[in-house]
Amino acid sequence: MQAVAIVVAAGRGERMGQGRPKAFLELGGEPLLLRAARAFEAAPSVGKIVVVVPEPEISAARERLGVLPKLLAVVAGGERRQDSVLAGLRQVPAGFEGIVLIHDAARPLVDVELIEAVARQAAATGAALPVLPLVDTVKRVRGGRVVETLDRAELGGAQTPQGFRCALLREACESALVAGVALTDEAMAVERLGHAVHAVPGSKRNRKITTPDDLAWAESVVAGILHT
Ligand code: CTP
Ligand code: MG
């Protein structure tokens, strides 16, 4: 059974400081959201794509993304990222027993190989995400004072797409909502339930575009000036 991808693009992009949601900014002449969605269009494991955007962007996004044959729905997001994910999940048909892949539109350079690796691992184990090893030594700092040096070998940066069996993700997200837990990613919701989450190797190219520096980096990659 093919997976459903949910691409979340309903954030405000405040750290980008461009006055418009960053998923609609262009990278190499194309909005970040369209680039991210196209990767899922090209991924053989994906059957349908749901896109979550700010309410005022719905009609423009429908028009722009309408070229993607796998597009199932474009819906409005919520206040927090986790609310946007739930809005996307509501578009997945009840009783769907396959894998749902949640992806940040802010990671426009995700490639098909990574999507396939996450989808495969999620299908085998129920829950998977890409994790990128850290390069810096990591300190715990309180009030400007280092209190601990963490073991870097055990640490990694969480990326998306994060893949889950649909029923598991629904249960995890709804449980977090009821418990009032703030989530920074979906894996965290599933970890809360005590379910194992498996890591696949993340990729540097799949960096999240957060600040203008990240966008400049991505422009260099797309222009072929920088190789990842
Ligand atoms: N996102 C979302 N709905 C929200 C918040 C975030 O769909 N209410 C999405 C963003 O559009 C982005 C992804 O989640 O694709 C990761 O979030 P982040 O990088 O924090 O993006 P923004 O929230 O837009 O940026 P900022 O935090 O700087 O405002
Ligand atoms: Mg945010």
Short mmCIF file of C-alpha atoms and ligand atoms in Angstrom, two decimals:
data_model
loop_
_atom_site.label_atom_id
_atom_site.label_comp_id
_atom_site.label_asym_id
_atom_site.label_seq_id
_atom_site.Cartn_x
_atom_site.Cartn_y
_atom_site.Cartn_z
CA MET A 1 0.00 0.00 0.00
CA GLN A 2 1.38 3.42 -0.93
CA ALA A 3 2.00 6.07 1.73
CA VAL A 4 0.24 9.40 2.22
CA ALA A 5 2.61 12.36 2.54
CA ILE A 6 1.55 15.40 4.57
CA VAL A 7 3.64 18.47 3.78
CA VAL A 8 3.23 21.15 6.45
CA ALA A 9 3.69 24.73 5.30
CA ALA A 10 1.42 26.65 7.66
CA GLY A 11 4.07 28.34 9.80
CA ARG A 12 4.68 32.09 9.84
CA GLY A 13 8.36 32.02 9.02
CA GLU A 14 9.13 34.62 11.66
CA ARG A 15 12.85 33.83 11.87
CA MET A 16 13.13 34.33 8.12
CA GLY A 17 11.78 37.86 8.59
CA GLN A 18 10.42 38.25 5.05
CA GLY A 19 6.88 39.17 6.09
CA ARG A 20 5.38 36.16 4.38
CA PRO A 21 5.31 32.45 5.22
CA LYS A 22 8.65 31.03 4.13
CA ALA A 23 7.19 28.04 2.30
CA PHE A 24 6.07 30.52 -0.36
CA LEU A 25 9.48 32.14 -0.80
CA GLU A 26 11.30 31.10 -3.94
CA LEU A 27 14.37 28.97 -4.25
CA GLY A 28 15.82 28.81 -7.74
CA GLY A 29 12.60 30.44 -8.99
CA GLU A 30 10.23 27.97 -7.34
CA PRO A 31 8.44 28.13 -3.97
CA LEU A 32 9.96 25.93 -1.25
CA LEU A 33 6.60 24.19 -0.85
CA LEU A 34 6.39 23.19 -4.51
CA ARG A 35 9.94 21.83 -4.43
CA ALA A 36 9.25 19.78 -1.32
CA ALA A 37 5.94 18.46 -2.68
CA ARG A 38 7.56 17.50 -6.00
CA ALA A 39 10.00 15.21 -4.19
CA PHE A 40 7.03 13.25 -2.82
CA GLU A 41 5.39 13.26 -6.25
CA ALA A 42 8.54 11.54 -7.53
CA ALA A 43 8.77 9.02 -4.69
CA PRO A 44 7.43 5.56 -5.70
CA SER A 45 6.34 4.74 -2.12
CA VAL A 46 3.97 7.74 -2.01
CA GLY A 47 0.42 7.55 -3.41
CA LYS A 48 -1.15 10.79 -2.21
CA ILE A 49 -0.01 14.18 -0.97
CA VAL A 50 -1.82 16.46 1.49
CA VAL A 51 -0.56 20.02 1.84
CA VAL A 52 -1.23 22.22 4.87
CA VAL A 53 -0.93 26.00 4.42
CA PRO A 54 -2.09 29.22 6.16
CA GLU A 55 -5.77 29.85 5.43
CA PRO A 56 -5.20 32.91 3.18
CA GLU A 57 -2.83 30.90 0.95
CA ILE A 58 -5.21 28.00 0.22
CA SER A 59 -6.47 29.06 -3.20
CA ALA A 60 -3.04 30.16 -4.48
CA ALA A 61 -1.50 26.92 -3.24
CA ARG A 62 -4.27 24.82 -4.87
CA GLU A 63 -3.58 26.52 -8.17
CA ARG A 64 0.20 26.14 -7.95
CA LEU A 65 0.18 22.54 -6.67
CA GLY A 66 -2.69 21.41 -8.89
CA VAL A 67 -0.06 20.23 -11.41
CA LEU A 68 0.84 17.35 -9.09
CA PRO A 69 -1.22 14.26 -9.96
CA LYS A 70 -0.83 12.86 -6.42
CA LEU A 71 -2.32 15.94 -4.72
CA LEU A 72 -5.23 14.86 -2.49
CA ALA A 73 -6.02 18.07 -0.60
CA VAL A 74 -4.78 21.52 0.38
CA VAL A 75 -6.09 22.51 3.81
CA ALA A 76 -5.62 25.22 6.41
CA GLY A 77 -3.16 24.68 9.24
CA GLY A 78 -3.35 25.64 12.89
CA GLU A 79 -1.61 27.76 15.47
CA ARG A 80 1.15 25.28 16.26
CA ARG A 81 2.92 22.85 13.98
CA GLN A 82 1.22 19.93 15.74
CA ASP A 83 -2.20 21.48 15.00
CA SER A 84 -1.24 21.70 11.33
CA VAL A 85 -0.21 18.04 11.34
CA LEU A 86 -3.58 17.08 12.84
CA ALA A 87 -5.38 19.14 10.17
CA GLY A 88 -3.47 17.18 7.53
CA LEU A 89 -4.16 13.86 9.20
CA ARG A 90 -7.90 14.56 9.08
CA GLN A 91 -7.65 14.41 5.28
CA VAL A 92 -6.32 10.86 5.36
CA PRO A 93 -9.25 8.48 4.76
CA ALA A 94 -10.51 6.77 7.94
CA GLY A 95 -9.37 3.18 8.00
CA PHE A 96 -6.22 3.88 5.97
CA GLU A 97 -3.75 1.26 7.17
CA GLY A 98 -0.62 2.43 5.41
CA ILE A 99 2.21 4.79 6.28
CA VAL A 100 1.86 8.52 6.73
CA LEU A 101 4.95 10.65 6.07
CA ILE A 102 5.05 14.08 7.71
CA HIS A 103 7.39 16.57 6.06
CA ASP A 104 8.38 20.21 6.60
CA ALA A 105 7.92 22.35 3.49
CA ALA A 106 10.93 24.18 4.96
CA ARG A 107 13.10 21.23 3.80
CA PRO A 108 12.79 21.70 0.03
CA LEU A 109 15.91 19.72 -0.90
CA VAL A 110 14.76 16.39 0.48
CA ASP A 111 15.52 13.64 -2.02
CA VAL A 112 13.60 10.59 -3.14
CA GLU A 113 16.18 8.19 -1.65
CA LEU A 114 15.63 9.60 1.83
CA ILE A 115 11.83 9.48 1.46
CA GLU A 116 12.05 5.85 0.37
CA ALA A 117 14.39 4.93 3.25
CA VAL A 118 12.01 6.42 5.83
CA ALA A 119 8.95 4.85 4.21
CA ARG A 120 10.63 1.43 4.15
CA GLN A 121 11.73 1.61 7.78
CA ALA A 122 8.33 2.88 8.92
CA ALA A 123 6.57 0.07 7.05
CA ALA A 124 8.84 -2.48 8.74
CA THR A 125 8.74 -1.10 12.29
CA GLY A 126 5.88 1.42 12.60
CA ALA A 127 7.90 4.58 13.16
CA ALA A 128 11.02 6.09 11.56
CA LEU A 129 12.80 9.38 11.04
CA PRO A 130 16.07 10.65 9.55
CA VAL A 131 18.71 11.65 12.08
CA LEU A 132 21.86 13.56 11.22
CA PRO A 133 24.89 13.06 13.50
CA LEU A 134 26.06 16.22 15.26
CA VAL A 135 29.47 17.67 14.43
CA ASP A 136 29.93 19.99 17.41
CA THR A 137 30.54 18.92 20.97
CA VAL A 138 27.31 19.60 22.84
CA LYS A 139 27.13 21.28 26.25
CA ARG A 140 24.25 21.69 28.63
CA VAL A 141 24.38 25.35 29.71
CA ARG A 142 22.39 26.91 32.56
CA GLY A 143 22.56 30.61 33.27
CA GLY A 144 25.68 30.96 31.14
CA ARG A 145 27.52 28.15 32.93
CA VAL A 146 28.33 24.75 31.45
CA VAL A 147 26.86 22.05 33.63
CA GLU A 148 27.50 19.02 31.45
CA THR A 149 29.16 17.78 28.27
CA LEU A 150 26.86 15.36 26.49
CA ASP A 151 28.05 12.25 24.67
CA ARG A 152 27.94 13.37 21.05
CA ALA A 153 27.99 9.82 19.77
CA GLU A 154 24.47 9.34 21.14
CA LEU A 155 23.07 12.62 19.81
CA GLY A 156 21.67 13.61 16.45
CA GLY A 157 19.50 16.21 14.77
CA ALA A 158 15.95 15.10 13.89
CA GLN A 159 14.83 15.75 10.33
CA THR A 160 11.71 15.04 8.30
CA PRO A 161 10.07 13.16 6.61
CA GLN A 162 8.99 11.22 9.67
CA GLY A 163 7.00 8.11 8.85
CA PHE A 164 4.47 6.21 10.95
CA ARG A 165 1.72 3.66 10.67
CA CYS A 166 -1.31 5.89 10.35
CA ALA A 167 -3.23 4.54 13.37
CA LEU A 168 -0.15 4.91 15.60
CA LEU A 169 0.38 8.53 14.55
CA ARG A 170 -3.29 9.43 15.04
CA GLU A 171 -3.26 7.90 18.51
CA ALA A 172 0.01 9.64 19.42
CA CYS A 173 -1.05 13.08 18.17
CA GLU A 174 -4.47 12.92 19.79
CA SER A 175 -3.00 11.72 23.07
CA ALA A 176 -0.50 14.62 23.08
CA LEU A 177 -3.35 17.04 22.38
CA VAL A 178 -5.45 15.72 25.27
CA ALA A 179 -2.45 15.73 27.63
CA GLY A 180 -1.54 19.29 26.60
CA VAL A 181 1.98 18.26 25.56
CA ALA A 182 3.83 20.63 23.23
CA LEU A 183 5.54 18.68 20.47
CA THR A 184 8.52 19.68 18.38
CA ASP A 185 8.16 16.71 16.06
CA GLU A 186 5.86 13.74 15.54
CA ALA A 187 8.40 11.17 16.68
CA MET A 188 8.20 12.79 20.12
CA ALA A 189 4.46 12.06 20.25
CA VAL A 190 5.09 8.41 19.37
CA GLU A 191 7.99 8.11 21.86
CA ARG A 192 5.58 9.34 24.57
CA LEU A 193 3.45 6.26 23.97
CA GLY A 194 6.51 4.07 24.58
CA HIS A 195 6.63 2.92 20.96
CA ALA A 196 10.09 2.41 19.42
CA VAL A 197 11.10 4.95 16.79
CA HIS A 198 13.84 3.94 14.36
CA ALA A 199 16.50 6.26 12.95
CA VAL A 200 17.68 6.18 9.34
CA PRO A 201 20.69 8.27 8.25
CA GLY A 202 19.69 11.90 7.67
CA SER A 203 21.25 14.08 5.00
CA LYS A 204 22.99 17.47 5.04
CA ARG A 205 21.13 18.44 1.89
CA ASN A 206 17.85 18.04 3.76
CA ARG A 207 18.63 21.07 5.94
CA LYS A 208 15.70 23.09 7.26
CA ILE A 209 15.45 26.59 5.84
CA THR A 210 14.97 28.77 8.91
CA THR A 211 16.92 32.02 8.42
CA PRO A 212 18.08 34.02 5.36
CA ASP A 213 21.49 32.30 5.70
CA ASP A 214 19.86 28.92 5.13
CA LEU A 215 18.09 30.24 2.03
CA ALA A 216 21.38 31.62 0.67
CA TRP A 217 22.96 28.20 1.29
CA ALA A 218 20.10 26.47 -0.54
CA GLU A 219 20.37 28.91 -3.49
CA SER A 220 24.05 27.93 -3.85
CA VAL A 221 23.14 24.25 -3.77
CA VAL A 222 20.40 24.65 -6.38
CA ALA A 223 22.72 26.73 -8.59
CA GLY A 224 25.32 23.97 -8.41
CA ILE A 225 27.88 26.28 -6.78
CA LEU A 226 27.85 24.23 -3.60
CA HIS A 227 27.82 20.46 -3.43
CA THR A 228 26.37 18.59 -0.48
N1 CTP B 1 4.45 24.71 10.46
C1 CTP B 1 3.08 24.54 10.23
N2 CTP B 1 2.16 25.10 11.09
C2 CTP B 1 2.56 25.82 12.15
C3 CTP B 1 3.95 26.00 12.41
C4 CTP B 1 4.88 25.43 11.53
O1 CTP B 1 2.70 23.89 9.25
N3 CTP B 1 1.64 26.36 12.94
C5 CTP B 1 5.41 24.16 9.50
C6 CTP B 1 6.25 25.26 8.82
O2 CTP B 1 5.53 25.83 7.73
C7 CTP B 1 7.51 24.51 8.42
C8 CTP B 1 7.60 23.40 9.46
O3 CTP B 1 6.35 23.34 10.15
O4 CTP B 1 7.43 23.94 7.13
C9 CTP B 1 8.75 23.63 10.42
O5 CTP B 1 8.50 24.78 11.20
P1 CTP B 1 9.47 26.03 11.31
O6 CTP B 1 10.76 25.76 10.62
O7 CTP B 1 9.47 26.49 12.73
O8 CTP B 1 8.71 27.10 10.38
P2 CTP B 1 7.91 28.40 10.81
O9 CTP B 1 7.11 28.13 12.03
O10 CTP B 1 7.20 28.89 9.60
O11 CTP B 1 9.11 29.42 11.14
P3 CTP B 1 9.29 30.31 12.47
O12 CTP B 1 9.30 29.35 13.62
O13 CTP B 1 10.60 31.01 12.25
O14 CTP B 1 8.13 31.27 12.50
MG MG B 2 8.09 27.56 13.91
#
